[in-house]
């Protein structure tokens, strides 16, 4: 991509440019924001480094690139972490600056910044990029600062300190020192006082005088003045004010890696960007009206996961749909409108949604699905952060469920914490679209579906499905680390495998999964007791970007202000086994994976294989083919009754109620010779019968479960289940 680099004069923005070039991008322009008054060294800004701005003007000649500059007119008016467009805010100066760059150089598609740890700065750069249709590149984001400092010095960045403001840093002694000479002292101060060695906490700021990108000249600082801002005895604050400098021109060495091979042909120039306001037409605001105007008469089916009102799941799909994939747009609009209406009935909106499962019939239409999706689910509506999401292709048309099927997890309270990093970095894959990497609610962290993408290139890693799985798990670990956690704390892993994988490849994926997670769980067990997570493998027809594997982890994050009411009496529950003539057998346990946490969380998967189904239906001597050719509906009802019997047993033994459910999902293999509508009626009938016996469950007019068609599913990569039941309950 062709990139405009935000430069402050500091080491971070220069090294960020070098990393852009490392990853195949081309720096074609520079952009800088400076104080309105030339005599001012430093502004009271949360966003911009301005000390040393007098020298940044020389970067154009040093690099042979155009430099666009704008004087900052705004201030820090919108100080919340997530930014909303605010007139008179200093962020709007960046918007006007980058908009001008884009107008002058239309080929630019990305913006480089030197953000390392500041969410405040990163989110504002991402906001501006989103409004301008540009990609944010932040290759230093979340990188180890000790490593970064070492690499900057090793790779030839010559920078001096121009501001110090931390314990252990003295203006008289340390201002003007080269970073290489100060490195050991900074590391020592980190050990003694915990400072950020790259100055991310404002401990110090730097001015780059030379680096490999300065192919034409380096900066020579001839004279400067030390200005003491605070004579505090513990952490004095001082800045270096440049007075005289000149450029020392270099003999161009063509072997030096720089912006591009054609750099020498480029003319450097300075462009000062004027203007006092943002043109209205430039502020992107996706309107729901576009979707509302598209009328549809399609009948939309709806499921609600549980009777509780504070947290529940909604599943939505089309009944009797058109069978052509071209109707995805129409189907998706109808579904999203129906969900939006249902949310409104409960007094909710998209801001209450924690997680979205997006199932589509054709992954080739993924871009179109996103286009419709963003008309409903916008950052403006989801002001606490857009929901996390996983997307897979399923055989929806094959079973008559339309071109799209959506499940949303909803919470009444708005206590969720969302991680949404749109910048491309070396940390984890970016979420440039309208979904986030993870959402934390109460003590549960819901991670977006992770592919085996190499974060800095956003390309699938090579090496086959096992390699993709390992990269997806590393990406998941990076996200978990942002919540001071690890995937070793997982409650559940859903592993989506592409139907293109052979049986041996799926087995390889399972072995890699068990080995990778086993290592991390054993490492964490030295610190605290950790239970093994649940594994559920789903065979999908296709995955985004043609991936072979996608991982969806659900983690436990202790604490997070989640308390449950105690002393609530369990309502009387009759033994359903007597009603349905089930008798407990030890082999039932082999069907169940259960993970409970502190009486707060209960997750379970019940697996019904062909062998289990044969036992349940007293047909143990029959094979699958013959088994389904006789009394199919009767057998399916028996399997459904057995599944509900086991789910009830799990809840009862772990002291959970059916009303604690947040979602209940039945994955069914599409090779079952029964229509989906009939299957749904059978499960609904079983739950109605169950509710008549056990008054602890309330069956409303809408089913409390979601039926999801899959090629296969199972607790192992063999995916040989007829039915897989996935339950998640959270104490109120």
XYZ file of C-alpha atoms in Angstrom, residues 8-669:
662
model
C 6.149 13.980 15.213
C 9.933 14.035 14.964
C 10.220 11.257 17.551
C 11.858 7.867 17.292
C 8.570 5.923 17.294
C 7.077 7.497 14.178
C 10.378 7.011 12.317
C 10.694 3.368 13.334
C 7.021 2.810 12.413
C 7.882 3.963 8.868
C 10.775 1.521 8.748
C 8.472 -1.310 9.808
C 5.973 -0.332 7.098
C 8.726 -0.719 4.529
C 9.736 -4.055 6.095
C 6.233 -5.295 5.326
C 6.239 -4.182 1.713
C 4.517 -0.795 1.933
C 5.716 2.440 0.334
C 5.963 5.744 2.199
C 4.913 8.439 -0.288
C 4.169 11.409 1.998
C 4.655 12.745 5.525
C 2.090 14.505 7.717
C 2.768 16.572 10.816
C 0.722 18.654 13.256
C 2.381 21.587 15.006
C 1.387 24.372 17.414
C -0.515 27.345 16.016
C 2.131 29.632 17.530
C 5.698 28.962 16.378
C 7.090 30.231 19.680
C 5.291 27.480 21.628
C 7.248 24.277 22.119
C 4.671 22.062 23.758
C 0.878 22.017 23.760
C -1.369 20.623 26.474
C -2.339 17.826 24.109
C -3.345 14.228 24.765
C -2.613 13.379 21.134
C 0.454 15.058 19.719
C 4.150 15.441 20.486
C 5.100 18.954 19.431
C 8.428 19.543 21.176
C 11.021 19.875 18.409
C 8.458 20.861 15.776
C 10.889 23.535 14.502
C 13.089 20.791 13.051
C 10.416 18.496 11.543
C 10.186 20.792 8.513
C 13.580 19.448 7.403
C 12.245 15.861 7.157
C 10.922 16.581 3.662
C 14.406 17.239 2.335
C 16.040 14.499 4.414
C 13.691 11.866 2.989
C 12.908 13.398 -0.402
C 9.171 13.330 0.274
C 6.359 15.883 0.428
C 5.547 17.034 3.960
C 2.016 18.193 4.756
C 1.729 20.279 7.936
C -1.203 21.774 9.780
C -1.265 24.110 12.747
C -3.393 22.718 15.559
C -6.464 24.850 16.135
C -8.464 22.443 18.283
C -8.044 21.163 21.827
C -8.827 17.981 23.749
C -12.588 18.475 23.918
C -13.735 14.863 23.629
C -11.725 13.106 26.339
C -13.572 9.776 26.560
C -11.535 6.777 25.444
C -13.636 6.108 22.337
C -13.756 9.143 20.088
C -16.887 10.722 18.611
C -16.622 13.465 15.994
C -16.453 16.720 17.977
C -16.194 20.174 16.488
C -13.159 22.026 17.797
C -11.363 18.878 18.940
C -7.694 18.487 18.044
C -8.508 15.194 16.316
C -10.401 17.144 13.663
C -7.126 18.875 12.767
C -5.711 15.464 11.920
C -8.795 14.687 9.864
C -8.468 17.907 7.840
C -4.736 17.297 7.372
C -5.091 13.706 6.152
C -8.095 14.572 4.019
C -5.949 17.140 2.195
C -3.166 14.584 1.723
C -5.665 12.117 0.286
C -7.040 14.738 -2.103
C -3.554 15.677 -3.292
C -2.280 12.084 -3.556
C -5.303 9.828 -4.322
C -3.147 6.698 -4.499
C -2.614 6.785 -0.728
C -4.568 4.026 1.030
C -2.953 3.802 4.472
C -1.662 5.862 7.397
C 1.343 4.953 9.553
C 1.580 5.949 13.212
C 3.980 5.173 16.035
C 1.411 4.175 18.688
C 2.813 1.562 21.084
C 0.474 1.364 24.066
C -1.935 4.313 24.061
C -5.498 3.236 23.269
C -6.484 6.903 23.394
C -4.188 7.802 20.489
C -4.758 4.596 18.521
C -8.541 4.889 18.638
C -8.416 8.466 17.349
C -6.125 7.617 14.465
C -8.402 4.675 13.621
C -11.465 6.916 13.792
C -9.960 9.372 11.305
C -8.824 6.548 9.021
C -12.274 4.969 9.100
C -13.936 8.250 8.115
C -11.496 8.719 5.232
C -11.551 5.116 4.031
C -7.872 4.612 4.904
C -6.140 1.700 6.633
C -4.326 2.372 9.897
C -0.863 0.786 10.163
C 0.522 0.568 13.703
C 3.374 -1.913 13.567
C 4.711 -0.952 17.009
C 1.387 -1.603 18.745
C 1.650 -3.832 21.848
C 5.271 -4.698 21.120
C 7.671 -5.204 24.022
C 9.232 -1.806 24.692
C 12.631 -3.132 25.716
C 12.802 -5.031 22.427
C 11.635 -1.980 20.467
C 14.262 0.258 22.050
C 16.982 -2.250 21.235
C 15.797 -2.583 17.623
C 15.561 1.168 17.054
C 19.156 1.613 18.166
C 20.404 -1.475 16.337
C 18.821 -0.402 13.077
C 20.409 3.016 13.078
C 17.906 5.496 14.503
C 19.924 8.370 15.919
C 17.620 10.230 18.288
C 18.196 12.572 21.204
C 16.012 13.339 24.199
C 14.171 16.651 23.905
C 11.943 16.278 26.944
C 12.328 14.452 30.267
C 9.638 14.154 32.917
C 10.246 11.136 35.124
C 11.952 9.949 38.246
C 15.581 9.205 37.494
C 15.784 11.580 34.509
C 17.459 14.943 35.084
C 17.003 17.762 32.511
C 20.488 19.150 33.119
C 22.086 15.759 32.633
C 19.906 13.797 30.250
C 18.423 16.305 27.787
C 20.167 16.135 24.414
C 21.639 12.689 25.062
C 21.583 10.167 22.261
C 19.207 7.279 22.804
C 22.006 4.729 22.446
C 23.968 6.379 25.258
C 20.886 6.528 27.469
C 19.718 2.956 26.881
C 21.379 1.299 29.884
C 20.164 4.068 32.203
C 16.601 3.692 30.927
C 16.688 -0.040 31.547
C 17.985 0.590 35.046
C 15.175 3.084 35.703
C 12.692 0.494 34.496
C 13.931 -1.953 37.117
C 14.009 0.674 39.877
C 10.878 2.692 39.182
C 8.948 0.792 36.511
C 9.225 3.472 33.827
C 8.329 2.728 30.210
C 11.673 2.427 28.446
C 10.193 3.820 25.223
C 8.655 6.750 27.083
C 5.062 5.638 26.489
C 4.055 7.014 29.869
C 5.372 10.485 29.006
C 8.689 9.853 30.764
C 10.633 11.346 27.877
C 10.346 12.408 24.240
C 12.888 12.241 21.445
C 13.903 13.959 18.224
C 15.284 11.867 15.374
C 18.303 13.466 13.745
C 19.178 10.600 11.445
C 17.938 7.159 10.394
C 18.184 4.878 7.331
C 15.171 6.662 5.810
C 17.058 9.974 5.728
C 18.759 9.146 2.430
C 19.491 12.734 1.410
C 20.690 14.402 4.593
C 20.912 14.194 8.344
C 20.093 16.940 10.826
C 22.850 18.660 12.785
C 21.660 20.478 15.909
C 24.075 23.368 16.409
C 22.564 25.246 19.315
C 19.753 24.696 21.764
C 18.355 25.975 25.025
C 17.279 23.876 28.024
C 14.015 25.148 29.484
C 13.049 23.919 32.946
C 9.263 23.554 33.257
C 9.296 22.107 36.760
C 12.088 21.939 39.305
C 10.381 19.122 41.202
C 12.963 17.363 43.369
C 11.666 13.881 42.465
C 10.730 14.171 38.792
C 11.852 17.499 37.288
C 10.463 18.403 33.855
C 12.553 20.041 31.174
C 12.563 20.459 27.404
C 15.197 21.145 24.801
C 14.357 24.143 22.593
C 16.237 24.027 19.223
C 17.825 27.351 18.264
C 20.102 26.624 15.299
C 20.400 23.545 13.075
C 21.565 22.668 9.588
C 21.468 19.691 7.224
C 24.512 17.604 6.415
C 23.873 16.189 2.959
C 24.707 12.563 2.277
C 26.180 10.832 -0.691
C 23.230 8.718 -1.867
C 23.840 4.992 -1.474
C 21.467 3.019 -3.674
C 21.967 -0.073 -1.505
C 20.191 1.573 1.426
C 16.608 0.397 1.769
C 14.384 3.434 1.706
C 10.878 4.511 0.806
C 11.007 3.127 -2.719
C 13.333 2.657 -5.642
C 12.075 5.858 -7.197
C 12.707 8.040 -4.126
C 15.557 9.893 -5.769
C 13.193 11.099 -8.479
C 10.738 12.612 -6.034
C 10.742 16.286 -5.266
C 10.406 17.222 -1.630
C 8.079 20.089 -0.828
C 6.202 21.552 2.102
C 2.443 22.037 2.028
C 0.739 23.904 4.850
C -2.871 22.770 5.155
C -5.385 25.487 6.006
C -9.119 25.317 6.695
C -11.133 25.661 9.861
C -13.874 23.068 9.582
C -14.648 19.574 8.365
C -16.756 19.424 5.192
C -20.071 17.800 6.066
C -19.897 15.417 3.154
C -16.653 13.970 4.483
C -18.157 12.698 7.757
C -19.220 9.162 7.095
C -22.433 8.155 8.811
C -24.026 4.917 7.676
C -27.771 5.388 7.804
C -30.280 2.688 8.582
C -32.699 4.397 6.201
C -30.930 2.683 3.332
C -31.879 -0.654 4.795
C -35.342 0.459 5.898
C -36.251 1.540 2.381
C -35.641 -1.983 1.121
C -38.911 -3.683 1.884
C -39.234 -7.432 2.136
C -42.246 -9.677 2.603
C -40.274 -12.728 3.617
C -41.366 -14.583 6.737
C -38.623 -14.569 9.324
C -38.379 -17.233 12.022
C -37.080 -16.305 15.451
C -35.765 -18.202 18.472
C -35.098 -16.876 21.980
C -32.571 -18.848 23.993
C -34.011 -18.508 27.472
C -36.749 -17.078 29.641
C -34.453 -14.730 31.549
C -34.801 -11.068 30.710
C -31.335 -9.736 31.542
C -29.342 -11.888 29.109
C -30.454 -14.059 26.221
C -29.738 -15.172 22.680
C -31.773 -14.500 19.541
C -31.534 -16.741 16.496
C -33.081 -15.584 13.233
C -33.446 -17.063 9.750
C -35.763 -17.053 6.719
C -38.613 -19.526 6.303
C -39.419 -20.763 2.787
C -36.654 -18.680 1.184
C -35.642 -18.294 -2.392
C -32.972 -20.832 -3.267
C -30.733 -18.460 -5.192
C -27.561 -17.137 -3.524
C -28.194 -13.751 -5.180
C -30.881 -13.098 -2.573
C -28.390 -12.923 0.319
C -28.800 -9.151 0.544
C -32.582 -9.353 0.791
C -32.490 -12.207 3.304
C -29.930 -10.479 5.492
C -31.856 -7.201 5.545
C -35.039 -9.024 6.565
C -33.215 -10.866 9.355
C -31.429 -7.812 10.734
C -34.649 -5.791 10.688
C -36.436 -8.566 12.590
C -33.677 -8.767 15.202
C -33.638 -4.993 15.545
C -37.390 -5.036 16.096
C -37.085 -7.771 18.715
C -34.376 -5.866 20.548
C -36.601 -2.808 20.564
C -39.475 -4.836 22.074
C -37.214 -5.559 25.054
C -36.101 -1.922 25.282
C -32.687 -2.797 23.841
C -30.617 -1.747 20.840
C -27.473 -2.977 19.090
C -25.390 -1.485 21.927
C -26.718 -4.333 24.117
C -25.385 -7.020 21.788
C -22.239 -8.805 23.011
C -21.611 -11.314 20.245
C -22.890 -12.184 16.775
C -22.699 -15.462 14.881
C -23.097 -14.779 11.182
C -23.826 -17.856 9.083
C -24.078 -17.374 5.313
C -24.773 -19.748 2.442
C -21.955 -18.584 0.182
C -18.635 -17.214 1.436
C -18.060 -15.594 -1.955
C -20.749 -13.108 -0.907
C -18.917 -12.200 2.319
C -18.206 -8.632 1.152
C -21.880 -8.116 0.302
C -22.901 -9.492 3.701
C -20.591 -6.987 5.406
C -22.002 -4.165 3.298
C -25.509 -4.905 4.603
C -24.258 -5.618 8.130
C -22.714 -2.160 8.577
C -26.005 -0.462 7.743
C -27.454 -1.817 10.969
C -24.512 -2.332 13.294
C -22.593 0.931 13.424
C -20.073 2.419 15.811
C -22.526 5.233 16.466
C -25.206 2.828 17.682
C -22.696 0.616 19.478
C -21.058 3.457 21.380
C -19.601 1.031 23.944
C -17.939 -0.886 21.131
C -19.168 -3.031 18.260
C -19.924 -6.687 19.089
C -17.411 -9.463 18.499
C -18.306 -11.829 15.679
C -17.565 -15.136 14.012
C -18.537 -15.888 10.410
C -18.713 -19.243 8.657
C -20.428 -20.723 5.611
C -23.038 -23.405 6.349
C -25.335 -25.501 4.107
C -28.309 -23.221 4.768
C -29.955 -23.461 1.346
C -29.616 -27.234 1.421
C -31.930 -27.405 4.442
C -34.220 -24.517 3.456
C -32.963 -21.856 5.865
C -32.213 -19.094 3.387
C -28.978 -17.356 2.516
C -28.243 -16.022 6.001
C -28.756 -17.015 9.620
C -27.799 -14.790 12.553
C -27.500 -15.419 16.278
C -26.963 -12.521 18.682
C -26.093 -12.673 22.389
C -27.766 -9.827 24.277
C -27.247 -8.356 27.756
C -29.511 -5.868 29.500
C -26.759 -4.063 31.380
C -24.136 -2.051 29.550
C -21.114 -3.126 31.548
C -19.337 -4.784 28.644
C -15.727 -3.964 27.807
C -14.802 -4.184 24.141
C -11.401 -4.528 22.463
C -11.556 -3.239 18.900
C -8.202 -2.672 17.198
C -8.603 -1.654 13.566
C -4.923 -0.947 12.916
C -2.782 -3.491 11.119
C 0.045 -4.355 13.495
C 2.351 -7.157 14.601
C 0.120 -7.819 17.626
C -2.933 -9.692 16.322
C -5.146 -9.539 13.225
C -6.919 -6.222 12.851
C -10.696 -5.936 12.789
C -11.120 -3.219 10.182
C -14.775 -4.173 9.799
C -17.647 -3.507 12.193
C -16.726 -6.143 14.759
C -14.267 -6.352 17.629
C -11.556 -8.803 18.665
C -13.178 -9.566 22.029
C -15.992 -8.568 24.383
C -15.794 -8.993 28.152
C -19.064 -9.200 30.058
C -19.220 -10.172 33.713
C -16.547 -12.910 33.936
C -16.822 -14.220 30.384
C -14.581 -13.102 27.525
C -16.078 -13.820 24.103
C -13.382 -13.797 21.409
C -14.137 -13.229 17.755
C -13.480 -16.157 15.470
C -9.734 -16.233 14.839
C -8.137 -17.327 11.581
C -4.515 -18.275 11.060
C -3.639 -14.803 9.798
C -0.162 -13.346 10.011
C -0.973 -10.031 11.777
C 1.383 -7.634 9.929
C 0.442 -8.891 6.466
C -3.140 -10.087 7.184
C -2.408 -13.090 4.981
C -3.109 -16.706 5.902
C 0.058 -18.408 7.062
C 1.472 -21.227 4.972
C 1.951 -24.792 6.139
C -1.527 -26.261 6.040
C -4.365 -26.567 8.583
C -2.225 -27.342 11.648
C -0.055 -24.291 10.983
C -3.162 -22.132 10.533
C -4.556 -23.451 13.817
C -1.350 -22.651 15.697
C -1.321 -19.095 14.332
C -5.008 -18.668 15.207
C -4.251 -19.776 18.768
C -1.291 -17.390 18.999
C -3.595 -14.602 17.811
C -6.151 -15.615 20.435
C -3.442 -15.566 23.105
C -2.426 -12.028 22.108
C -6.026 -10.871 22.497
C -6.407 -12.676 25.834
C -3.228 -11.026 27.107
C -4.898 -7.621 26.706
C -7.297 -8.725 29.436
C -4.438 -10.032 31.620
C -5.494 -13.543 30.748
C -4.498 -16.536 28.641
C -6.311 -19.052 26.487
C -5.310 -21.537 29.194
C -8.307 -20.038 31.052
C -10.668 -21.152 28.301
C -14.080 -22.526 29.142
C -14.830 -23.612 25.612
C -13.145 -23.831 22.225
C -15.265 -24.153 19.106
C -13.012 -25.197 16.244
C -14.484 -24.703 12.783
C -12.846 -26.917 10.160
C -13.296 -26.473 6.430
C -15.100 -29.355 4.718
C -12.178 -29.439 2.285
C -9.966 -31.022 4.954
C -9.295 -34.740 4.787
C -9.885 -36.963 7.788
C -6.147 -37.164 8.471
C -5.810 -33.367 8.292
C -8.632 -32.940 10.812
C -6.920 -35.433 13.106
C -3.708 -33.412 12.773
C -5.648 -30.290 13.756
C -7.021 -32.054 16.838
C -3.566 -33.223 17.935
C -2.128 -29.723 17.478
C -5.045 -28.247 19.447
C -4.662 -30.642 22.367
C -0.889 -30.226 22.499
C -0.941 -26.418 22.298
C -3.657 -25.965 24.934
C -2.265 -28.742 27.119
C 1.081 -26.954 27.357
C -0.524 -23.687 28.426
C -2.930 -25.285 30.885
C -0.104 -27.203 32.573
C 1.918 -23.996 32.785
C -0.960 -22.162 34.450
C -1.690 -25.004 36.882
C 1.507 -24.099 38.748
C -0.190 -20.827 39.738
C -3.803 -21.946 40.246
C -6.146 -24.801 39.587
C -7.269 -24.890 35.971
C -9.885 -27.227 34.497
C -9.582 -28.639 31.015
C -11.638 -26.693 28.472
C -14.406 -28.146 26.343
C -13.599 -28.828 22.694
C -16.285 -28.798 20.023
C -15.357 -29.331 16.362
C -17.698 -28.089 13.633
C -17.337 -29.041 9.971
C -18.287 -25.994 7.865
C -18.625 -25.775 4.097
C -16.256 -22.789 3.927
C -14.513 -20.162 6.070
C -13.528 -16.502 5.483
C -10.538 -15.884 3.180
C -10.553 -19.568 2.219
C -9.111 -20.485 5.633
C -8.903 -24.122 6.628
C -9.481 -23.558 10.356
C -11.186 -20.938 12.534
C -11.078 -20.926 16.339
C -13.670 -19.346 18.630
C -12.550 -19.332 22.292
C -14.685 -18.408 25.308
C -12.559 -17.549 28.365
C -13.098 -17.060 32.069
C -11.792 -13.773 33.490
C -12.004 -13.897 37.315
C -13.407 -10.894 39.131
C -14.570 -8.103 36.826
C -17.190 -7.013 39.381
C -19.459 -10.030 38.854
C -21.422 -11.125 41.927
C -24.309 -13.564 42.095
C -27.226 -13.697 44.469
C -26.874 -16.442 47.076
C -29.453 -18.328 49.078
C -31.924 -18.638 46.193
C -33.965 -21.796 46.752
C -34.094 -24.307 43.925
C -37.680 -24.884 42.750
C -38.976 -28.465 43.046
C -38.062 -30.495 39.984
C -39.636 -33.820 39.118
C -37.412 -36.536 37.776
C -37.869 -36.367 34.032
C -36.255 -39.787 33.696
C -39.326 -41.369 35.292
C -41.647 -39.609 32.869
C -39.589 -40.529 29.806
C -38.463 -43.936 31.166
C -34.742 -43.090 31.038
C -32.431 -44.783 33.495
C -29.012 -43.370 34.195
C -26.101 -45.446 32.882
C -22.380 -44.801 33.199
C -22.026 -44.560 29.437
C -24.137 -41.385 29.546
C -21.158 -39.565 31.034
C -19.118 -40.284 27.920
C -21.603 -38.153 25.977
C -20.958 -35.075 28.126
C -18.244 -32.448 28.392
C -18.836 -30.117 31.337
C -16.947 -27.053 32.573
C -18.227 -25.197 35.643
C -16.684 -22.248 37.496
C -17.389 -21.270 41.097
C -21.096 -21.909 40.836
C -21.305 -18.961 38.433
C -20.767 -20.457 34.985
C -21.810 -23.765 33.487
C -20.822 -24.754 29.970
C -21.611 -28.153 28.516
C -21.605 -30.057 25.246
C -23.654 -33.231 24.808
C -22.609 -35.413 21.880
C -25.005 -37.866 20.245
C -23.189 -40.121 17.812
C -24.713 -42.855 15.686
C -23.745 -45.433 18.307
C -25.329 -43.387 21.096
C -28.473 -42.880 19.024
C -28.697 -46.610 18.410
C -28.494 -47.299 22.165
C -31.066 -44.645 22.955
C -33.470 -46.015 20.361
C -32.705 -49.676 21.213
C -31.280 -50.242 17.748
C -27.712 -51.081 18.653
C -27.442 -53.728 15.951
C -28.322 -51.351 13.105
C -26.070 -49.142 11.072
C -26.787 -45.515 10.291
C -28.178 -46.131 6.835
C -30.799 -48.660 7.935
C -31.385 -46.855 11.207
C -32.779 -43.752 9.505
C -34.964 -45.576 7.005
C -37.525 -46.625 9.606
C -39.511 -44.421 11.997
C -37.191 -41.466 11.460
C -39.346 -38.926 13.292
C -39.815 -41.320 16.210
C -36.051 -41.831 16.495
C -35.333 -38.113 16.281
C -37.813 -37.471 19.084
C -36.127 -40.108 21.255
C -32.732 -38.502 20.574
C -34.141 -35.063 21.419
C -35.642 -36.403 24.668
C -32.335 -38.032 25.601
C -30.453 -34.778 24.905
C -32.816 -32.736 27.079
C -32.622 -35.410 29.798
C -28.817 -35.113 29.908
C -28.873 -31.296 29.769
C -31.341 -31.204 32.661
C -29.164 -33.626 34.627
C -26.095 -31.412 34.061
C -27.914 -28.291 35.237
C -29.450 -30.045 38.252
C -26.204 -31.631 39.454
C -24.344 -28.325 39.160
C -27.160 -26.326 40.844
C -28.137 -24.284 37.808
C -31.606 -23.477 36.547
C -32.951 -23.527 33.030
C -33.602 -19.839 33.566
C -29.830 -19.321 33.870
C -29.326 -20.216 30.207
C -27.805 -17.573 27.967
C -27.796 -19.790 24.903
C -28.743 -23.302 23.853
C -27.681 -24.477 20.425
C -28.281 -27.816 18.673
C -25.950 -28.523 15.746
C -27.449 -31.199 13.510
C -25.846 -33.090 10.648
